[in-house]
JSON list of C-alpha atoms in Angstrom, two decimals:
[
{"chain": "A", "resi": 32, "resn": "GLU", "atom": "CA", "xyz": [5.89, 34.80, -3.15]},
{"chain": "A", "resi": 33, "resn": "THR", "atom": "CA", "xyz": [4.29, 31.56, -4.93]},
{"chain": "A", "resi": 34, "resn": "GLY", "atom": "CA", "xyz": [2.02, 28.52, -3.53]},
{"chain": "A", "resi": 35, "resn": "VAL", "atom": "CA", "xyz": [1.40, 28.77, 0.05]},
{"chain": "A", "resi": 36, "resn": "THR", "atom": "CA", "xyz": [3.41, 30.45, 2.76]},
{"chain": "A", "resi": 37, "resn": "GLN", "atom": "CA", "xyz": [3.42, 30.15, 6.48]},
{"chain": "A", "resi": 38, "resn": "THR", "atom": "CA", "xyz": [4.86, 32.41, 9.25]},
{"chain": "A", "resi": 39, "resn": "PRO", "atom": "CA", "xyz": [6.32, 31.91, 11.45]},
{"chain": "A", "resi": 40, "resn": "ARG", "atom": "CA", "xyz": [8.24, 28.70, 10.72]},
{"chain": "A", "resi": 41, "resn": "HIS", "atom": "CA", "xyz": [9.18, 27.87, 14.35]},
{"chain": "A", "resi": 42, "resn": "LEU", "atom": "CA", "xyz": [7.21, 29.37, 17.60]},
{"chain": "A", "resi": 43, "resn": "VAL", "atom": "CA", "xyz": [8.11, 28.63, 21.35]},
{"chain": "A", "resi": 44, "resn": "MET", "atom": "CA", "xyz": [5.58, 29.86, 23.59]},
{"chain": "A", "resi": 45, "resn": "GLY", "atom": "CA", "xyz": [4.48, 29.27, 26.99]},
{"chain": "A", "resi": 46, "resn": "MET", "atom": "CA", "xyz": [0.97, 27.96, 28.39]},
{"chain": "A", "resi": 47, "resn": "THR", "atom": "CA", "xyz": [-0.31, 31.77, 29.12]},
{"chain": "A", "resi": 48, "resn": "ASN", "atom": "CA", "xyz": [1.04, 33.38, 25.89]},
{"chain": "A", "resi": 49, "resn": "LYS", "atom": "CA", "xyz": [-0.94, 34.60, 23.15]},
{"chain": "A", "resi": 50, "resn": "LYS", "atom": "CA", "xyz": [0.41, 34.32, 19.64]},
{"chain": "A", "resi": 51, "resn": "SER", "atom": "CA", "xyz": [-1.05, 33.89, 16.12]},
{"chain": "A", "resi": 52, "resn": "LEU", "atom": "CA", "xyz": [-0.28, 31.75, 12.89]},
{"chain": "A", "resi": 53, "resn": "LYS", "atom": "CA", "xyz": [-0.19, 33.12, 9.85]},
{"chain": "A", "resi": 54, "resn": "CYS", "atom": "CA", "xyz": [-0.89, 31.46, 6.11]},
{"chain": "A", "resi": 55, "resn": "GLU", "atom": "CA", "xyz": [-1.26, 33.05, 2.86]},
{"chain": "A", "resi": 56, "resn": "GLN", "atom": "CA", "xyz": [-1.77, 31.37, -0.46]},
{"chain": "A", "resi": 57, "resn": "HIS", "atom": "CA", "xyz": [-0.83, 32.70, -3.79]},
{"chain": "A", "resi": 58, "resn": "LEU", "atom": "CA", "xyz": [-2.68, 30.02, -6.08]},
{"chain": "A", "resi": 59, "resn": "GLY", "atom": "CA", "xyz": [-5.95, 31.76, -6.22]},
{"chain": "A", "resi": 60, "resn": "HIS", "atom": "CA", "xyz": [-8.05, 29.10, -4.30]},
{"chain": "A", "resi": 61, "resn": "ASN", "atom": "CA", "xyz": [-10.99, 29.48, -2.43]},
{"chain": "A", "resi": 62, "resn": "ALA", "atom": "CA", "xyz": [-10.61, 26.96, 0.16]},
{"chain": "A", "resi": 63, "resn": "MET", "atom": "CA", "xyz": [-8.16, 26.95, 2.80]},
{"chain": "A", "resi": 64, "resn": "TYR", "atom": "CA", "xyz": [-7.44, 24.48, 5.88]},
{"chain": "A", "resi": 65, "resn": "TRP", "atom": "CA", "xyz": [-5.43, 23.96, 8.99]},
{"chain": "A", "resi": 66, "resn": "TYR", "atom": "CA", "xyz": [-4.15, 20.54, 10.26]},
{"chain": "A", "resi": 67, "resn": "LYS", "atom": "CA", "xyz": [-2.37, 19.50, 13.04]},
{"chain": "A", "resi": 68, "resn": "GLN", "atom": "CA", "xyz": [0.71, 16.96, 12.64]},
{"chain": "A", "resi": 69, "resn": "SER", "atom": "CA", "xyz": [2.22, 14.94, 15.50]},
{"chain": "A", "resi": 70, "resn": "ALA", "atom": "CA", "xyz": [4.62, 12.34, 15.07]},
{"chain": "A", "resi": 71, "resn": "LYS", "atom": "CA", "xyz": [3.37, 8.97, 13.88]},
{"chain": "A", "resi": 72, "resn": "LYS", "atom": "CA", "xyz": [-0.26, 10.20, 13.92]},
{"chain": "A", "resi": 73, "resn": "PRO", "atom": "CA", "xyz": [-2.55, 11.00, 10.79]},
{"chain": "A", "resi": 74, "resn": "LEU", "atom": "CA", "xyz": [-2.72, 14.36, 9.90]},
{"chain": "A", "resi": 75, "resn": "GLU", "atom": "CA", "xyz": [-5.59, 16.21, 11.95]},
{"chain": "A", "resi": 76, "resn": "LEU", "atom": "CA", "xyz": [-7.97, 18.26, 9.94]},
{"chain": "A", "resi": 77, "resn": "MET", "atom": "CA", "xyz": [-8.87, 21.33, 12.49]},
{"chain": "A", "resi": 78, "resn": "PHE", "atom": "CA", "xyz": [-10.58, 23.83, 10.29]},
{"chain": "A", "resi": 79, "resn": "VAL", "atom": "CA", "xyz": [-11.91, 24.26, 6.96]},
{"chain": "A", "resi": 80, "resn": "TYR", "atom": "CA", "xyz": [-12.99, 27.72, 5.34]},
{"chain": "A", "resi": 81, "resn": "ASN", "atom": "CA", "xyz": [-14.56, 27.91, 1.80]},
{"chain": "A", "resi": 82, "resn": "PHE", "atom": "CA", "xyz": [-15.08, 31.19, 0.52]},
{"chain": "A", "resi": 83, "resn": "LYS", "atom": "CA", "xyz": [-14.18, 32.67, 3.80]},
{"chain": "A", "resi": 84, "resn": "GLU", "atom": "CA", "xyz": [-16.73, 30.88, 5.58]},
{"chain": "A", "resi": 85, "resn": "GLN", "atom": "CA", "xyz": [-15.93, 28.10, 8.06]},
{"chain": "A", "resi": 86, "resn": "THR", "atom": "CA", "xyz": [-17.42, 24.82, 6.84]},
{"chain": "A", "resi": 87, "resn": "GLU", "atom": "CA", "xyz": [-15.73, 22.41, 9.13]},
{"chain": "A", "resi": 88, "resn": "ASN", "atom": "CA", "xyz": [-14.54, 22.64, 12.78]},
{"chain": "A", "resi": 89, "resn": "ASN", "atom": "CA", "xyz": [-13.27, 19.13, 13.83]},
{"chain": "A", "resi": 90, "resn": "SER", "atom": "CA", "xyz": [-14.19, 19.52, 17.65]},
{"chain": "A", "resi": 91, "resn": "VAL", "atom": "CA", "xyz": [-11.12, 21.84, 18.25]},
{"chain": "A", "resi": 92, "resn": "PRO", "atom": "CA", "xyz": [-10.56, 23.18, 21.49]},
{"chain": "A", "resi": 93, "resn": "SER", "atom": "CA", "xyz": [-11.45, 26.65, 21.89]},
{"chain": "A", "resi": 94, "resn": "ARG", "atom": "CA", "xyz": [-7.86, 27.53, 22.85]},
{"chain": "A", "resi": 95, "resn": "PHE", "atom": "CA", "xyz": [-7.52, 27.60, 18.92]},
{"chain": "A", "resi": 96, "resn": "SER", "atom": "CA", "xyz": [-9.40, 30.21, 17.36]},
{"chain": "A", "resi": 97, "resn": "PRO", "atom": "CA", "xyz": [-9.32, 30.45, 13.55]},
{"chain": "A", "resi": 98, "resn": "GLU", "atom": "CA", "xyz": [-10.01, 33.47, 11.25]},
{"chain": "A", "resi": 99, "resn": "CYS", "atom": "CA", "xyz": [-10.24, 34.23, 7.24]},
{"chain": "A", "resi": 100, "resn": "PRO", "atom": "CA", "xyz": [-10.47, 37.73, 6.48]},
{"chain": "A", "resi": 101, "resn": "ASN", "atom": "CA", "xyz": [-10.40, 36.57, 2.76]},
{"chain": "A", "resi": 102, "resn": "SER", "atom": "CA", "xyz": [-9.87, 33.84, 0.15]},
{"chain": "A", "resi": 103, "resn": "SER", "atom": "CA", "xyz": [-6.24, 34.37, 0.49]},
{"chain": "A", "resi": 104, "resn": "HIS", "atom": "CA", "xyz": [-5.22, 34.57, 4.38]},
{"chain": "A", "resi": 105, "resn": "LEU", "atom": "CA", "xyz": [-6.03, 32.24, 7.29]},
{"chain": "A", "resi": 106, "resn": "PHE", "atom": "CA", "xyz": [-4.93, 33.03, 10.62]},
{"chain": "A", "resi": 107, "resn": "LEU", "atom": "CA", "xyz": [-4.89, 30.46, 13.71]},
{"chain": "A", "resi": 108, "resn": "HIS", "atom": "CA", "xyz": [-4.73, 32.54, 16.89]},
{"chain": "A", "resi": 109, "resn": "LEU", "atom": "CA", "xyz": [-3.50, 30.71, 20.11]},
{"chain": "A", "resi": 110, "resn": "HIS", "atom": "CA", "xyz": [-3.91, 31.37, 23.93]},
{"chain": "A", "resi": 111, "resn": "THR", "atom": "CA", "xyz": [-3.50, 29.23, 26.95]},
{"chain": "A", "resi": 112, "resn": "LEU", "atom": "CA", "xyz": [-2.10, 26.27, 25.13]},
{"chain": "A", "resi": 113, "resn": "GLN", "atom": "CA", "xyz": [-1.30, 23.05, 26.87]},
{"chain": "A", "resi": 114, "resn": "PRO", "atom": "CA", "xyz": [2.10, 20.94, 26.20]},
{"chain": "A", "resi": 115, "resn": "GLU", "atom": "CA", "xyz": [0.40, 18.39, 24.09]},
{"chain": "A", "resi": 116, "resn": "ASP", "atom": "CA", "xyz": [-0.59, 20.73, 21.55]},
{"chain": "A", "resi": 117, "resn": "SER", "atom": "CA", "xyz": [2.90, 21.02, 20.61]},
{"chain": "A", "resi": 118, "resn": "ALA", "atom": "CA", "xyz": [3.05, 19.75, 16.76]},
{"chain": "A", "resi": 119, "resn": "LEU", "atom": "CA", "xyz": [3.28, 20.86, 13.35]},
{"chain": "A", "resi": 120, "resn": "TYR", "atom": "CA", "xyz": [0.68, 22.95, 12.31]},
{"chain": "A", "resi": 121, "resn": "LEU", "atom": "CA", "xyz": [0.22, 23.05, 8.61]},
{"chain": "A", "resi": 122, "resn": "CYS", "atom": "CA", "xyz": [-2.04, 25.19, 6.48]},
{"chain": "A", "resi": 123, "resn": "ALA", "atom": "CA", "xyz": [-3.07, 24.07, 2.93]},
{"chain": "A", "resi": 124, "resn": "SER", "atom": "CA", "xyz": [-5.49, 25.42, 0.10]},
{"chain": "A", "resi": 125, "resn": "SER", "atom": "CA", "xyz": [-7.44, 24.03, -2.63]},
{"chain": "A", "resi": 126, "resn": "SER", "atom": "CA", "xyz": [-10.23, 24.91, -5.34]},
{"chain": "A", "resi": 127, "resn": "THR", "atom": "CA", "xyz": [-13.63, 23.34, -4.79]},
{"chain": "A", "resi": 128, "resn": "SER", "atom": "CA", "xyz": [-14.70, 23.35, -8.44]},
{"chain": "A", "resi": 129, "resn": "GLY", "atom": "CA", "xyz": [-14.35, 19.67, -9.54]},
{"chain": "A", "resi": 130, "resn": "ASP", "atom": "CA", "xyz": [-14.85, 16.19, -7.75]},
{"chain": "A", "resi": 131, "resn": "TYR", "atom": "CA", "xyz": [-11.32, 15.83, -7.02]},
{"chain": "A", "resi": 132, "resn": "ASN", "atom": "CA", "xyz": [-9.32, 18.97, -5.78]},
{"chain": "A", "resi": 133, "resn": "GLU", "atom": "CA", "xyz": [-5.72, 18.72, -4.91]},
{"chain": "A", "resi": 134, "resn": "GLN", "atom": "CA", "xyz": [-4.76, 20.32, -1.82]},
{"chain": "A", "resi": 135, "resn": "PHE", "atom": "CA", "xyz": [-1.47, 22.60, -1.81]},
{"chain": "A", "resi": 136, "resn": "PHE", "atom": "CA", "xyz": [0.43, 22.71, 1.69]},
{"chain": "A", "resi": 137, "resn": "GLY", "atom": "CA", "xyz": [2.65, 25.47, 3.08]},
{"chain": "A", "resi": 138, "resn": "PRO", "atom": "CA", "xyz": [5.90, 24.31, 4.98]},
{"chain": "A", "resi": 139, "resn": "GLY", "atom": "CA", "xyz": [4.27, 24.48, 8.28]},
{"chain": "A", "resi": 140, "resn": "THR", "atom": "CA", "xyz": [4.78, 26.19, 11.78]},
{"chain": "A", "resi": 141, "resn": "ARG", "atom": "CA", "xyz": [6.68, 23.88, 14.18]},
{"chain": "A", "resi": 142, "resn": "LEU", "atom": "CA", "xyz": [5.01, 24.91, 17.53]},
{"chain": "A", "resi": 143, "resn": "THR", "atom": "CA", "xyz": [6.34, 24.04, 20.82]},
{"chain": "A", "resi": 144, "resn": "VAL", "atom": "CA", "xyz": [4.35, 24.81, 24.31]},
{"chain": "A", "resi": 145, "resn": "LEU", "atom": "CA", "xyz": [6.51, 24.76, 27.18]},
{"chain": "B", "resi": 6, "resn": "GLN", "atom": "CA", "xyz": [-11.38, 1.78, 13.63]},
{"chain": "B", "resi": 7, "resn": "LYS", "atom": "CA", "xyz": [-9.68, 4.21, 12.02]},
{"chain": "B", "resi": 8, "resn": "GLU", "atom": "CA", "xyz": [-10.83, 5.35, 8.62]},
{"chain": "B", "resi": 9, "resn": "VAL", "atom": "CA", "xyz": [-7.36, 5.11, 7.05]},
{"chain": "B", "resi": 10, "resn": "GLU", "atom": "CA", "xyz": [-4.92, 2.51, 8.84]},
{"chain": "B", "resi": 11, "resn": "GLN", "atom": "CA", "xyz": [-0.95, 2.95, 7.50]},
{"chain": "B", "resi": 12, "resn": "ASP", "atom": "CA", "xyz": [2.13, 1.82, 9.19]},
{"chain": "B", "resi": 13, "resn": "PRO", "atom": "CA", "xyz": [4.36, 4.68, 10.13]},
{"chain": "B", "resi": 14, "resn": "GLY", "atom": "CA", "xyz": [7.68, 2.47, 9.74]},
{"chain": "B", "resi": 15, "resn": "PRO", "atom": "CA", "xyz": [10.36, 3.62, 9.68]},
{"chain": "B", "resi": 16, "resn": "LEU", "atom": "CA", "xyz": [11.09, 1.50, 6.76]},
{"chain": "B", "resi": 17, "resn": "SER", "atom": "CA", "xyz": [14.87, 1.33, 5.81]},
{"chain": "B", "resi": 18, "resn": "VAL", "atom": "CA", "xyz": [16.14, -0.01, 1.82]},
{"chain": "B", "resi": 19, "resn": "PRO", "atom": "CA", "xyz": [19.16, -0.01, -0.05]},
{"chain": "B", "resi": 20, "resn": "GLU", "atom": "CA", "xyz": [19.50, 1.88, -3.00]},
{"chain": "B", "resi": 21, "resn": "GLY", "atom": "CA", "xyz": [18.14, 0.37, -5.90]},
{"chain": "B", "resi": 22, "resn": "ALA", "atom": "CA", "xyz": [15.51, -1.67, -4.08]},
{"chain": "B", "resi": 23, "resn": "ILE", "atom": "CA", "xyz": [11.71, -1.80, -5.17]},
{"chain": "B", "resi": 24, "resn": "VAL", "atom": "CA", "xyz": [9.63, -0.43, -2.09]},
{"chain": "B", "resi": 25, "resn": "SER", "atom": "CA", "xyz": [6.15, -1.20, -1.56]},
{"chain": "B", "resi": 26, "resn": "LEU", "atom": "CA", "xyz": [3.97, 1.37, 0.70]},
{"chain": "B", "resi": 27, "resn": "ASN", "atom": "CA", "xyz": [0.51, 0.22, 1.68]},
{"chain": "B", "resi": 28, "resn": "CYS", "atom": "CA", "xyz": [-2.49, 1.60, 3.53]},
{"chain": "B", "resi": 29, "resn": "THR", "atom": "CA", "xyz": [-5.91, 0.02, 4.04]},
{"chain": "B", "resi": 30, "resn": "TYR", "atom": "CA", "xyz": [-9.11, 2.06, 4.74]},
{"chain": "B", "resi": 31, "resn": "SER", "atom": "CA", "xyz": [-12.80, 1.19, 5.99]},
{"chain": "B", "resi": 32, "resn": "ASN", "atom": "CA", "xyz": [-14.79, 3.42, 4.04]},
{"chain": "B", "resi": 33, "resn": "SER", "atom": "CA", "xyz": [-15.95, 2.49, 0.70]},
{"chain": "B", "resi": 34, "resn": "ALA", "atom": "CA", "xyz": [-17.20, 5.89, -0.29]},
{"chain": "B", "resi": 35, "resn": "PHE", "atom": "CA", "xyz": [-13.87, 6.89, -0.88]},
{"chain": "B", "resi": 36, "resn": "GLN", "atom": "CA", "xyz": [-13.13, 7.47, -4.86]},
{"chain": "B", "resi": 37, "resn": "TYR", "atom": "CA", "xyz": [-9.69, 9.27, -5.17]},
{"chain": "B", "resi": 38, "resn": "PHE", "atom": "CA", "xyz": [-6.46, 7.91, -3.73]},
{"chain": "B", "resi": 39, "resn": "MET", "atom": "CA", "xyz": [-3.50, 10.17, -3.41]},
{"chain": "B", "resi": 40, "resn": "TRP", "atom": "CA", "xyz": [-0.35, 9.34, -2.26]},
{"chain": "B", "resi": 41, "resn": "TYR", "atom": "CA", "xyz": [1.74, 12.68, -0.83]},
{"chain": "B", "resi": 42, "resn": "ARG", "atom": "CA", "xyz": [5.26, 13.08, -0.31]},
{"chain": "B", "resi": 43, "resn": "GLN", "atom": "CA", "xyz": [6.78, 15.11, 2.51]},
{"chain": "B", "resi": 44, "resn": "TYR", "atom": "CA", "xyz": [10.36, 15.84, 3.04]},
{"chain": "B", "resi": 45, "resn": "SER", "atom": "CA", "xyz": [11.86, 16.97, 6.37]},
{"chain": "B", "resi": 46, "resn": "ARG", "atom": "CA", "xyz": [10.86, 20.76, 7.22]},
{"chain": "B", "resi": 47, "resn": "LYS", "atom": "CA", "xyz": [8.60, 20.89, 4.20]},
{"chain": "B", "resi": 48, "resn": "GLY", "atom": "CA", "xyz": [4.73, 20.47, 3.98]},
{"chain": "B", "resi": 49, "resn": "PRO", "atom": "CA", "xyz": [3.32, 17.25, 2.05]},
{"chain": "B", "resi": 50, "resn": "GLU", "atom": "CA", "xyz": [3.00, 17.68, -1.71]},
{"chain": "B", "resi": 51, "resn": "LEU", "atom": "CA", "xyz": [0.98, 15.34, -3.91]},
{"chain": "B", "resi": 52, "resn": "LEU", "atom": "CA", "xyz": [2.99, 12.59, -5.72]},
{"chain": "B", "resi": 53, "resn": "MET", "atom": "CA", "xyz": [-0.03, 10.69, -7.69]},
{"chain": "B", "resi": 54, "resn": "TYR", "atom": "CA", "xyz": [-3.47, 10.05, -7.58]},
{"chain": "B", "resi": 55, "resn": "THR", "atom": "CA", "xyz": [-5.93, 7.59, -8.77]},
{"chain": "B", "resi": 56, "resn": "TYR", "atom": "CA", "xyz": [-9.68, 7.58, -9.35]},
{"chain": "B", "resi": 57, "resn": "SER", "atom": "CA", "xyz": [-11.31, 4.13, -8.55]},
{"chain": "B", "resi": 58, "resn": "SER", "atom": "CA", "xyz": [-9.80, 0.55, -8.60]},
{"chain": "B", "resi": 59, "resn": "GLY", "atom": "CA", "xyz": [-6.80, 0.20, -10.90]},
{"chain": "B", "resi": 60, "resn": "ASN", "atom": "CA", "xyz": [-2.93, 1.48, -11.68]},
{"chain": "B", "resi": 61, "resn": "LYS", "atom": "CA", "xyz": [-1.41, 4.37, -12.33]},
{"chain": "B", "resi": 62, "resn": "GLU", "atom": "CA", "xyz": [2.47, 4.89, -13.57]},
{"chain": "B", "resi": 63, "resn": "ASP", "atom": "CA", "xyz": [4.82, 7.59, -13.46]},
{"chain": "B", "resi": 64, "resn": "GLY", "atom": "CA", "xyz": [8.21, 7.04, -13.85]},
{"chain": "B", "resi": 65, "resn": "ARG", "atom": "CA", "xyz": [9.43, 4.98, -11.08]},
{"chain": "B", "resi": 66, "resn": "PHE", "atom": "CA", "xyz": [6.37, 5.18, -9.26]},
{"chain": "B", "resi": 67, "resn": "THR", "atom": "CA", "xyz": [3.19, 3.20, -9.45]},
{"chain": "B", "resi": 68, "resn": "ALA", "atom": "CA", "xyz": [0.12, 3.30, -7.64]},
{"chain": "B", "resi": 69, "resn": "GLN", "atom": "CA", "xyz": [-2.49, 0.82, -7.19]},
{"chain": "B", "resi": 70, "resn": "VAL", "atom": "CA", "xyz": [-5.99, 0.65, -5.72]},
{"chain": "B", "resi": 71, "resn": "ASP", "atom": "CA", "xyz": [-7.89, -2.61, -4.82]},
{"chain": "B", "resi": 72, "resn": "LYS", "atom": "CA", "xyz": [-11.32, -1.32, -3.74]},
{"chain": "B", "resi": 73, "resn": "SER", "atom": "CA", "xyz": [-12.63, -4.87, -3.50]},
{"chain": "B", "resi": 74, "resn": "SER", "atom": "CA", "xyz": [-9.95, -5.36, -0.66]},
{"chain": "B", "resi": 75, "resn": "LYS", "atom": "CA", "xyz": [-10.13, -1.64, 0.44]},
{"chain": "B", "resi": 76, "resn": "TYR", "atom": "CA", "xyz": [-6.43, -1.57, 0.19]},
{"chain": "B", "resi": 77, "resn": "ILE", "atom": "CA", "xyz": [-4.03, 0.84, -1.71]},
{"chain": "B", "resi": 78, "resn": "SER", "atom": "CA", "xyz": [-0.18, 0.53, -2.71]},
{"chain": "B", "resi": 79, "resn": "LEU", "atom": "CA", "xyz": [2.34, 2.74, -4.02]},
{"chain": "B", "resi": 80, "resn": "PHE", "atom": "CA", "xyz": [5.61, 1.10, -5.64]},
{"chain": "B", "resi": 81, "resn": "ILE", "atom": "CA", "xyz": [9.02, 2.69, -5.94]},
{"chain": "B", "resi": 82, "resn": "ARG", "atom": "CA", "xyz": [11.49, 1.20, -8.49]},
{"chain": "B", "resi": 83, "resn": "ASP", "atom": "CA", "xyz": [15.20, 1.58, -8.62]},
{"chain": "B", "resi": 84, "resn": "SER", "atom": "CA", "xyz": [14.74, 3.50, -5.01]},
{"chain": "B", "resi": 85, "resn": "GLN", "atom": "CA", "xyz": [17.14, 6.51, -4.78]},
{"chain": "B", "resi": 86, "resn": "PRO", "atom": "CA", "xyz": [18.42, 8.24, -1.45]},
{"chain": "B", "resi": 87, "resn": "SER", "atom": "CA", "xyz": [16.49, 11.35, -2.79]},
{"chain": "B", "resi": 88, "resn": "ASP", "atom": "CA", "xyz": [13.44, 9.26, -2.33]},
{"chain": "B", "resi": 89, "resn": "SER", "atom": "CA", "xyz": [13.84, 9.45, 1.67]},
{"chain": "B", "resi": 90, "resn": "ALA", "atom": "CA", "xyz": [10.80, 10.95, 2.99]},
{"chain": "B", "resi": 91, "resn": "THR", "atom": "CA", "xyz": [7.61, 9.95, 4.70]},
{"chain": "B", "resi": 92, "resn": "TYR", "atom": "CA", "xyz": [4.87, 9.08, 2.21]},
{"chain": "B", "resi": 93, "resn": "LEU", "atom": "CA", "xyz": [0.92, 9.68, 3.16]},
{"chain": "B", "resi": 94, "resn": "CYS", "atom": "CA", "xyz": [-1.75, 8.17, 1.80]},
{"chain": "B", "resi": 95, "resn": "ALA", "atom": "CA", "xyz": [-4.82, 10.18, 1.48]},
{"chain": "B", "resi": 96, "resn": "MET", "atom": "CA", "xyz": [-8.59, 9.53, 0.45]},
{"chain": "B", "resi": 97, "resn": "ILE", "atom": "CA", "xyz": [-11.76, 11.75, -0.52]},
{"chain": "B", "resi": 98, "resn": "HIS", "atom": "CA", "xyz": [-15.42, 10.94, -0.82]},
{"chain": "B", "resi": 99, "resn": "THR", "atom": "CA", "xyz": [-16.86, 11.65, -4.30]},
{"chain": "B", "resi": 100, "resn": "GLY", "atom": "CA", "xyz": [-17.79, 15.44, -4.67]},
{"chain": "B", "resi": 101, "resn": "GLY", "atom": "CA", "xyz": [-16.15, 16.24, -1.38]},
{"chain": "B", "resi": 102, "resn": "PHE", "atom": "CA", "xyz": [-13.08, 18.11, -0.59]},
{"chain": "B", "resi": 103, "resn": "LYS", "atom": "CA", "xyz": [-12.36, 16.62, 3.03]},
{"chain": "B", "resi": 104, "resn": "THR", "atom": "CA", "xyz": [-9.35, 14.63, 2.48]},
{"chain": "B", "resi": 105, "resn": "ILE", "atom": "CA", "xyz": [-8.55, 11.78, 5.02]},
{"chain": "B", "resi": 106, "resn": "PHE", "atom": "CA", "xyz": [-4.99, 11.23, 5.70]},
{"chain": "B", "resi": 107, "resn": "GLY", "atom": "CA", "xyz": [-2.75, 8.06, 6.86]},
{"chain": "B", "resi": 108, "resn": "ALA", "atom": "CA", "xyz": [-0.14, 8.30, 9.53]},
{"chain": "B", "resi": 109, "resn": "GLY", "atom": "CA", "xyz": [2.43, 8.52, 6.89]},
{"chain": "B", "resi": 110, "resn": "THR", "atom": "CA", "xyz": [5.69, 6.10, 6.39]},
{"chain": "B", "resi": 111, "resn": "ARG", "atom": "CA", "xyz": [9.01, 7.24, 7.19]},
{"chain": "B", "resi": 112, "resn": "LEU", "atom": "CA", "xyz": [11.59, 5.70, 4.22]},
{"chain": "B", "resi": 113, "resn": "PHE", "atom": "CA", "xyz": [14.88, 5.85, 4.20]},
{"chain": "B", "resi": 114, "resn": "VAL", "atom": "CA", "xyz": [16.90, 4.93, 1.15]},
{"chain": "B", "resi": 115, "resn": "LYS", "atom": "CA", "xyz": [20.61, 4.07, 2.03]},
{"chain": "B", "resi": 116, "resn": "ALA", "atom": "CA", "xyz": [23.05, 4.95, -0.53]}
]
């Protein structure tokens, strides 16, 4: 595997379900990100982890719970979601060593909440 | 006011046309300006980036930054059907790694 991988690619869940999204990066980066992408809206940054420590939480509802066990893996645990949470969830990684650090994205998980 | 404004389109052009994609922004602290391209069912990938004001050219693509007007552009010459994708502008503060994205413009190039 190369780059940034995400599983599953598609997920349909009911409002009472609990599920998890997984992201893995094979690029040796130290920062990992979760974004939410909805139609015709800017990418919304949800969480940032730098060297496994959460450095940003953009007022995300508690029904989204991130976990970063190491610099290569990132999870997003989902529970009691709402239909408006249906979106494409993108994971990204980058280094943080310079003034500019390109973010590399995974293919995303298309989430549908019924 | 949003930090970054981008018209979501869609924009439809014939093959061979020159395409102009634009974003405006409000925060003068942005120093790095990027364009990402996102194909259907894929994540965004970096197309080009520029630092501060000026132009940068890469093949058929030219990125332009006008910091005095807080306006950035991406030009695509001799557009091809394979250029059909969503183009997202993005910006970073100096010394930061939090990237602010525009909404993305959906581009269709018709053969």
